[in-house]
Short mmCIF file of C-alpha atoms and ligand atoms in Angstrom, two decimals:
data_model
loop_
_atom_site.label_atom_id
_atom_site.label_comp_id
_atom_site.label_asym_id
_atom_site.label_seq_id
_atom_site.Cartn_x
_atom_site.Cartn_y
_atom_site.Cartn_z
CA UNK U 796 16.93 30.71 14.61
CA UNK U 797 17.91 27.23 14.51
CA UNK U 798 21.29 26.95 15.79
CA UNK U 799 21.49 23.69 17.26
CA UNK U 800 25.28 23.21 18.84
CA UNK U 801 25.27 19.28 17.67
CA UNK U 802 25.20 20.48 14.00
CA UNK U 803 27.26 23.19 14.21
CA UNK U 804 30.19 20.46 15.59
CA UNK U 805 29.38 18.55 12.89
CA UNK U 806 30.22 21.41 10.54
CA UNK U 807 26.60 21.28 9.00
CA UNK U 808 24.88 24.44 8.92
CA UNK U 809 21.40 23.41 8.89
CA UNK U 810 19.89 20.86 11.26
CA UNK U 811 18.81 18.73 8.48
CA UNK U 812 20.01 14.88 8.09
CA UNK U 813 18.78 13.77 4.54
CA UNK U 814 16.98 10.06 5.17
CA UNK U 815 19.30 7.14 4.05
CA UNK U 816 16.59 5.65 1.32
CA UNK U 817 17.50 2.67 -0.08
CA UNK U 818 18.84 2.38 -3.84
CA UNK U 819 17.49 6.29 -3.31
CA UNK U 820 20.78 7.78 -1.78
CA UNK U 821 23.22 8.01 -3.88
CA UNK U 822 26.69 10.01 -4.14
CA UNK U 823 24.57 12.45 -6.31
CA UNK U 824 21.67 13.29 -3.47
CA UNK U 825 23.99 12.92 -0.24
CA UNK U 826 26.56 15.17 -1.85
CA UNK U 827 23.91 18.08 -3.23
CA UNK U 828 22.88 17.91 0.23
CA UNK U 829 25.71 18.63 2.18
CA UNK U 830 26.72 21.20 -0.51
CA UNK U 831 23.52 22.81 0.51
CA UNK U 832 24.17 23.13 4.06
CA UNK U 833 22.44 19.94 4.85
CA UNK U 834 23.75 16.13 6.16
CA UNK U 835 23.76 14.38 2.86
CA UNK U 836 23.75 9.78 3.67
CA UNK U 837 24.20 7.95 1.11
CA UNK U 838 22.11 4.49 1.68
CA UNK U 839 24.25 1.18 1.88
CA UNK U 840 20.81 -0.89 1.85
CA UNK U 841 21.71 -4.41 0.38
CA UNK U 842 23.80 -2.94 -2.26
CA UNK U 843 27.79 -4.80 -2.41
CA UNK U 844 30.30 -3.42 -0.72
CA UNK U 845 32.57 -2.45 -3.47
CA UNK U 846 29.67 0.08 -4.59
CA UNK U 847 29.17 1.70 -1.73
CA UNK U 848 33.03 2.08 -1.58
CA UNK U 849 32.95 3.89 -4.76
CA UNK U 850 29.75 5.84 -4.00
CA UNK U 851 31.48 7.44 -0.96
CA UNK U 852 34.52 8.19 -3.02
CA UNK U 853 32.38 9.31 -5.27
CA UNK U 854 30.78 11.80 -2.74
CA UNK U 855 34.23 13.03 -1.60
CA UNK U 856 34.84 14.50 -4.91
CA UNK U 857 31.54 15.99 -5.20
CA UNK U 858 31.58 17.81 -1.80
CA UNK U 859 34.07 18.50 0.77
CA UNK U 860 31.38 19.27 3.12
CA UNK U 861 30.67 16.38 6.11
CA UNK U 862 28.26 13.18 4.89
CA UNK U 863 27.65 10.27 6.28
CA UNK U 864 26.58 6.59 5.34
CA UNK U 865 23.31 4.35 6.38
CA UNK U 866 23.91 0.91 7.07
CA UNK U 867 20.60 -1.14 7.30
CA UNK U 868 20.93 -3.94 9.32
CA UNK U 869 18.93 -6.38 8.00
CA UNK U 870 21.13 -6.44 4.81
CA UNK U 871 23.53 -9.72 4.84
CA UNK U 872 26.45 -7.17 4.11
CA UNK U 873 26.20 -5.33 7.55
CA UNK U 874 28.95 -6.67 9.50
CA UNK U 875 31.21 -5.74 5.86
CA UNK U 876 29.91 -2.38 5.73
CA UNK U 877 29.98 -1.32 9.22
CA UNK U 878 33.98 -2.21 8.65
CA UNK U 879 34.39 -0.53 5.02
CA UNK U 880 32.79 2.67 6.79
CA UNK U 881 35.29 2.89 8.82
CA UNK U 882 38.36 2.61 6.22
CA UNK U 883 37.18 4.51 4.08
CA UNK U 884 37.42 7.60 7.08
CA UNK U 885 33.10 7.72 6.94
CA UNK U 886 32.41 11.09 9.84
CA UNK U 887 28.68 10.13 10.09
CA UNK U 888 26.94 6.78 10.28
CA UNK U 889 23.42 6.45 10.71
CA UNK U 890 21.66 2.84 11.23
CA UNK U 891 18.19 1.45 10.24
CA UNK U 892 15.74 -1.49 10.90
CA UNK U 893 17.73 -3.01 13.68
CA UNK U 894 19.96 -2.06 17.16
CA UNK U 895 23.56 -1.30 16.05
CA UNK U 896 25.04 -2.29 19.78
CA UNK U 897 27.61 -4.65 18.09
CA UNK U 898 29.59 -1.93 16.10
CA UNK U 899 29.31 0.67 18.69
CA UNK U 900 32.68 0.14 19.83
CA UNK U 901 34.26 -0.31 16.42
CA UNK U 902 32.57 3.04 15.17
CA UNK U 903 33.37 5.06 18.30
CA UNK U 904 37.46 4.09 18.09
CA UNK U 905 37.35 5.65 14.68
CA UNK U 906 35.57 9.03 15.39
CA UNK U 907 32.40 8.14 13.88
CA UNK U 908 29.57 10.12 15.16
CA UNK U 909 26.33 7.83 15.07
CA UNK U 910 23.21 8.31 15.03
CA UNK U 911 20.89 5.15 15.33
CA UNK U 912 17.44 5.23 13.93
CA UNK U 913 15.01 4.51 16.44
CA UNK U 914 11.19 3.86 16.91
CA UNK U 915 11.02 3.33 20.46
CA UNK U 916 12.45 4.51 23.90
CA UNK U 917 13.23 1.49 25.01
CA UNK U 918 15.91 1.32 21.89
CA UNK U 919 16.86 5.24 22.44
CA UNK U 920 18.03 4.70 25.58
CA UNK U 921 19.70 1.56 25.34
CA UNK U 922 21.86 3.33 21.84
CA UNK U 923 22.64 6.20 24.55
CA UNK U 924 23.61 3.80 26.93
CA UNK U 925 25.88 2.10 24.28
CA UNK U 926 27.56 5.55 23.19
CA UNK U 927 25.48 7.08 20.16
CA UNK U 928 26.11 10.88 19.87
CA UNK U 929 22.43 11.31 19.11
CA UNK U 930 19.24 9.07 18.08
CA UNK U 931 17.04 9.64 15.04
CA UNK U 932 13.51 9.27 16.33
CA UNK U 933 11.41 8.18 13.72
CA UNK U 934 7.84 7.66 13.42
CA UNK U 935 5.53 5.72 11.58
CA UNK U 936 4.61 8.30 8.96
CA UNK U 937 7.87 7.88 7.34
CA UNK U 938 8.26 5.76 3.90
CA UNK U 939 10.00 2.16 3.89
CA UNK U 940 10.48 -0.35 7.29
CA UNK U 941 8.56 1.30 9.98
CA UNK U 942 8.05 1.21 13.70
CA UNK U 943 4.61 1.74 15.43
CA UNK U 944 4.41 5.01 16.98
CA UNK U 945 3.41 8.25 15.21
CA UNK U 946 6.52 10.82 15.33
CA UNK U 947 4.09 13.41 17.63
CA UNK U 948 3.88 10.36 20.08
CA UNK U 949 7.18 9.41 19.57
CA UNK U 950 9.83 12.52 19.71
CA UNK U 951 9.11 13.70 23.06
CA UNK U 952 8.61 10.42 24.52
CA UNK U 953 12.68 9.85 23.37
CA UNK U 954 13.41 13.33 24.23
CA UNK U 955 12.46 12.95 27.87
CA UNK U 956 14.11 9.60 28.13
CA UNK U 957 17.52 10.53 26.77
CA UNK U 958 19.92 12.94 27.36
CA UNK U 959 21.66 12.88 23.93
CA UNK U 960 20.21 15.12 20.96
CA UNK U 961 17.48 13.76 19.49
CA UNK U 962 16.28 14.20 15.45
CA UNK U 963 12.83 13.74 14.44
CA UNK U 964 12.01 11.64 11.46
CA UNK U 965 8.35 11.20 9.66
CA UNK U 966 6.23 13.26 7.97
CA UNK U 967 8.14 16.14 8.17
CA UNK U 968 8.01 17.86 4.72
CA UNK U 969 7.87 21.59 4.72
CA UNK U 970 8.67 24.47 7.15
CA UNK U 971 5.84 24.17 9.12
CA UNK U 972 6.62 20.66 9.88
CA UNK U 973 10.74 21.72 10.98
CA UNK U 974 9.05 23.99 13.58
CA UNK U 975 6.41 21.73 15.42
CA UNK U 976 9.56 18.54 15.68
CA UNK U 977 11.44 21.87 17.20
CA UNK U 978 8.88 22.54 19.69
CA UNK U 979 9.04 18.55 20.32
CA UNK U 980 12.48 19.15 22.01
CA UNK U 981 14.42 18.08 18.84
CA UNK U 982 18.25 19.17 17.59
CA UNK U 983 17.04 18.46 14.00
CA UNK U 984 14.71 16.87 11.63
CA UNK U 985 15.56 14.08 9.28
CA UNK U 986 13.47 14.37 5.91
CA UNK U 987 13.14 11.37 2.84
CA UNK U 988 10.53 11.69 1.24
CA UNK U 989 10.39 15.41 0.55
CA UNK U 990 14.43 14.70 -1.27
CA UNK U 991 12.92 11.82 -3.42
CA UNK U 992 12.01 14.51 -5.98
CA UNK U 993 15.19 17.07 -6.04
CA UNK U 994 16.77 17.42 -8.92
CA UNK U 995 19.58 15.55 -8.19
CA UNK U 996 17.92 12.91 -6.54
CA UNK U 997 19.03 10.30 -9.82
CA UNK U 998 15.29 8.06 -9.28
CA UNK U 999 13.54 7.32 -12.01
CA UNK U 1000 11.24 9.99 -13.16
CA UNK U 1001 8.43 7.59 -13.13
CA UNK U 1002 8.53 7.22 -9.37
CA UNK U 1003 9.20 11.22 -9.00
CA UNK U 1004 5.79 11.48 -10.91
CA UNK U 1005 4.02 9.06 -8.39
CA UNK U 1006 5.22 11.23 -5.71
CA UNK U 1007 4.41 14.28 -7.03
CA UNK U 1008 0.74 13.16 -8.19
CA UNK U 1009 0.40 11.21 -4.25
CA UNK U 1010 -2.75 12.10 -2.11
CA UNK U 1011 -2.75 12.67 1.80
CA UNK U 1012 -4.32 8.93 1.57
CA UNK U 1013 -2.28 7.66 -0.66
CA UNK U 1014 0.11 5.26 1.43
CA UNK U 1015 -0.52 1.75 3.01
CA UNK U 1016 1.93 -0.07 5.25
CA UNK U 1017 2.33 -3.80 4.33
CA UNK U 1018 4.13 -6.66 5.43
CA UNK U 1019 2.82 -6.47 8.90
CA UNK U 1020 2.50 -10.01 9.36
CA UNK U 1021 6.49 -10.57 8.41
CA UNK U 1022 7.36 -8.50 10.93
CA UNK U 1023 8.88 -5.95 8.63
CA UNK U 1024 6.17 -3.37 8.13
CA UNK U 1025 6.87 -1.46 5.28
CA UNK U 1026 5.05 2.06 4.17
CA UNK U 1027 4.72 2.19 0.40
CA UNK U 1028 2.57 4.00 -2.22
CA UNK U 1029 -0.47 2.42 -2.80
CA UNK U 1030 -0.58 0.31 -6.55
CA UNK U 1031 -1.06 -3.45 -7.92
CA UNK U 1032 1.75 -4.94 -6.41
CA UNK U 1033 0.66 -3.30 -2.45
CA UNK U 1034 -2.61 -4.63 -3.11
CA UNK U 1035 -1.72 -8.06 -4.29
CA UNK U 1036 0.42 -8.11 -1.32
CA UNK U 1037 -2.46 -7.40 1.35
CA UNK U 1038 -4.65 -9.91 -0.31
CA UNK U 1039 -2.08 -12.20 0.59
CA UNK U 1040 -1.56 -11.36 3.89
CA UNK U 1041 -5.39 -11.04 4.44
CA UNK U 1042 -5.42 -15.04 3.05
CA UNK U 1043 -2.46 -15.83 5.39
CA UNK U 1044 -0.27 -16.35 2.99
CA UNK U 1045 3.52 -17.94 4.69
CA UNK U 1046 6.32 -15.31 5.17
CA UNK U 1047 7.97 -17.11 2.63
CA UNK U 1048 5.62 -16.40 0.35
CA UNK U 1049 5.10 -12.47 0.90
CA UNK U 1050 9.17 -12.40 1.08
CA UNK U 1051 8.97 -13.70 -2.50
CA UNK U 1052 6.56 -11.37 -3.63
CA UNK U 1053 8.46 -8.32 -2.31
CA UNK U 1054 11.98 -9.59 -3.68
CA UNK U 1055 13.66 -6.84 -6.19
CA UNK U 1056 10.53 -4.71 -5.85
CA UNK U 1057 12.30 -1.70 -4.30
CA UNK U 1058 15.18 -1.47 -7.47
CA UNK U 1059 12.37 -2.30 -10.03
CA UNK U 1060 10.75 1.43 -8.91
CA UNK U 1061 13.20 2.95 -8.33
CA UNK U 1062 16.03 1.97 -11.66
CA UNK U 1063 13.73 0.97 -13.86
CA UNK U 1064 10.37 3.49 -13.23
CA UNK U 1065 8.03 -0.11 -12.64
CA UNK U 1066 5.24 1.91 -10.45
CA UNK U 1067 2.73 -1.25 -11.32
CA UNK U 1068 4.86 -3.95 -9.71
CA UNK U 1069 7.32 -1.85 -8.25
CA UNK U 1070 7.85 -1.10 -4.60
CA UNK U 1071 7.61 2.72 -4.31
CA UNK U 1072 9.03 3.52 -0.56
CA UNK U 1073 7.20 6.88 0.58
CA UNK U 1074 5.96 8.67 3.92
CA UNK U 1075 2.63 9.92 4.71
CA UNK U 1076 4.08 13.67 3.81
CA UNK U 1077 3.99 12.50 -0.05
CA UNK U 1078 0.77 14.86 -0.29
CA UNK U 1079 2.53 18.00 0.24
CA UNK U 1080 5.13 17.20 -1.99
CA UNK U 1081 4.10 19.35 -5.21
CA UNK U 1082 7.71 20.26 -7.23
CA UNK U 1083 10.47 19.02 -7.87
CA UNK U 1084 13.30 21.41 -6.62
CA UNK U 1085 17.03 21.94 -6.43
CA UNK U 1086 18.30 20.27 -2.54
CA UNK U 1087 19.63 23.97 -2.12
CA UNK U 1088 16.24 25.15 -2.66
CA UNK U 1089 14.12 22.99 -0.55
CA UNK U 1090 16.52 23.07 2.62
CA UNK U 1091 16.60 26.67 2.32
CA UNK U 1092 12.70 26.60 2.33
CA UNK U 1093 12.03 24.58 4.68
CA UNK U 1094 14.25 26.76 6.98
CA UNK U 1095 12.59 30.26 5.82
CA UNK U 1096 9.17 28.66 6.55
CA UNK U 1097 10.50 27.26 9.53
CA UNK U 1098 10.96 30.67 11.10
CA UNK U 1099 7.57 31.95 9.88
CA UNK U 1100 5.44 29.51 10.64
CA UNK U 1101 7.37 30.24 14.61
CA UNK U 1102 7.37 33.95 14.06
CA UNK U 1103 3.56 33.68 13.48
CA UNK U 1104 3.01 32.72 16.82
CA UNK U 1105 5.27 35.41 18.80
O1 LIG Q 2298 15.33 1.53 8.22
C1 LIG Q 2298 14.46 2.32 8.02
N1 LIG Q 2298 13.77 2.35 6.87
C2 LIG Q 2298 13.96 1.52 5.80
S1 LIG Q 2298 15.15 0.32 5.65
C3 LIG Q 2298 14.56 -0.11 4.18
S2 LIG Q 2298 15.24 -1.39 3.21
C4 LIG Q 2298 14.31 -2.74 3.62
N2 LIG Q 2298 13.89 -3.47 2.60
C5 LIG Q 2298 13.18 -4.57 2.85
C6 LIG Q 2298 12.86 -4.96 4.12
C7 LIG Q 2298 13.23 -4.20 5.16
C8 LIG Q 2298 13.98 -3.04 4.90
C9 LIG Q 2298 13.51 0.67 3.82
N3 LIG Q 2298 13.20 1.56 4.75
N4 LIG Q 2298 14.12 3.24 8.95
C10 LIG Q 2298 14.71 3.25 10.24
C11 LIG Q 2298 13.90 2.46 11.18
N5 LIG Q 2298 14.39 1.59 12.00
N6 LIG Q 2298 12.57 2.49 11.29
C12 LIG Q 2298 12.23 1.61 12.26
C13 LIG Q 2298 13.40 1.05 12.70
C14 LIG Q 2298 13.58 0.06 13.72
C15 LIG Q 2298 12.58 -0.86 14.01
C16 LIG Q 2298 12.79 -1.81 14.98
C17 LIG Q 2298 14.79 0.00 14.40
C18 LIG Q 2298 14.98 -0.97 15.36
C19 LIG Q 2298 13.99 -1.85 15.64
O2 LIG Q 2298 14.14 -2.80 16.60
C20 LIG Q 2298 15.43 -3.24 16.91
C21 LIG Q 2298 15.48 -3.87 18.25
O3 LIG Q 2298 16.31 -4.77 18.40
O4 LIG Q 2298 14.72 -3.43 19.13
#
């Protein structure tokens, strides 16, 4: 039912991108989901270049299926990345937390289908303009930097303004969620959140339990005042970090709080003082399952939940 001609050029069978988490997406995830008919990304986030080199080798090996690579562009490394994706023959990039216009060009002369993530129209159009083969609208129920429009708001706002396929991103988590982004006008969904607890998904079980044991309410976004808003699970270290923003507290203060937070979840299971990255959709999330499994049950709930409705 969901044959969407973008992903089918691609070579990807179902219209599923897997979110590029940071220090989340791995070789292990990106490749189990392409293997299971899905667009595994494996997350460059500030890791070193030489990593993400061998992570993408890495992911060759594992799959022969299409992947792709995130770059976040906030991470010093961008401009290196955005380079080593290309060398290393890369067939998908997605982008995050910025406007990849600079390495449009670059990207483009080596085949590189990309798919900036966006949270407004104003960005959609101008990555269309600039030569993106599609734009991942994402809304503010996703985990991790944020934007400020709700994905129901969002998707068809971007799907009216752009002419390119569009992918909707944020608080999609089961079937039921594939269908309504479909009836938004969408080409695909992008899911995170839901892939933080499949099996091979190599976070620390720790955080898996935290998602698994999360309540509808159960997120907060912080670092509004820096200007990166960030949607995280609620525990100590989000609460000591709105008290600080409710006192004022100096960006360079919050940025120290914050610094090595996201590794100290996710490597070493610290859900006190750790930053645990996670969309609104956490409360749905109830087992931990093979990527195989969930993609093929979001799919088969997909068509029921539209069937239902006939
Ligand atoms: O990028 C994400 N999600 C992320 S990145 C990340 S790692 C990080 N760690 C610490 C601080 C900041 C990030 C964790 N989660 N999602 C894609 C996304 N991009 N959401 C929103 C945006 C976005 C927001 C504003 C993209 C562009 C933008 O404005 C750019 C412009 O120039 O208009």
């Amino acid at each position: 039912m969901f044959n969407s001609v973008f992903f089918k050029e691609l070579g990807v069978k179902y219209p599923i991108i897997q979110g590029g988490m940071a220090w989340v997406a791995d070789s292990s995830l990106a490749s189990a989901v392409s293997n299971a008919g899905g667009l595994g990304i494996i997350a460059a986030a500030n890791a070193p270049a030489d990593y993400i080199r061998d992570e993408i080798r890495k992911a060759k090996k594992l799959t022969d299926k299409p992947f792709g690579v995130n770059i976040m562009l906030l991470s010093d490394n961008a401009e290196e990345i955005a380079q080593l994706v290309c060398e290393e023959g890369v067939k998908v990039v997605t982008t995050g937390a910025g406007n990849p216009g600079k390495y449009m060009e670059l990207w483009k002369s080596h085949g590189i289908k990309v798919m900036p993530v966006v949270a407004s129209v104003a960005l959609a159009r101008r990555m269309e303009r600039a030569g993106a083969d599609a734009v991942v609208a994402e809304g503010c129920e996703s985990g991790g930097h944020i934007g400020e429009l709700t994905t129901m708001a969002l998707v068809p706002q971007v799907v009216d303004a752009v002419s390119i396929p569009v992918i909707a991103a944020g608080g999609i988590g089961d079937g039921r969620g594939v269908a309504a982004a479909f009836m938004l006008g969408v080409q695909g969904v992008q899911v995170g959140t839901r892939f933080l607890v499949a099996t091979e998904c190599t976070i620390h079980e720790n955080y898996k339990k935290k998602i698994l044991a999360a309540k509808d309410i159960d997120s907060v976004v912080t670092g509004r005042s820096t200007g990166h808003p960030i949607r995280v699970l609620k525990n100590r270290l989000s609460r000591q970090f709105q008290k600080l923003e409710k006192e004022n507290a100096s960006i360079e203060d919050l940025e120290e709080l914050g610094r090595g937070c996201l590794p100290k979840a996710v490597k070493e299971g610290d859900i006190v003082m750790g930053s645990i990255m996670a969309g609104q959709i956490a409360g749905l999330v109830k087992k931990e399952q093979s990527c195989s499994e969930i993609i093929e049950e979001m799919f088969k709930g997909a068509e029921e939940a539209i069937i239902k409705f006939r």
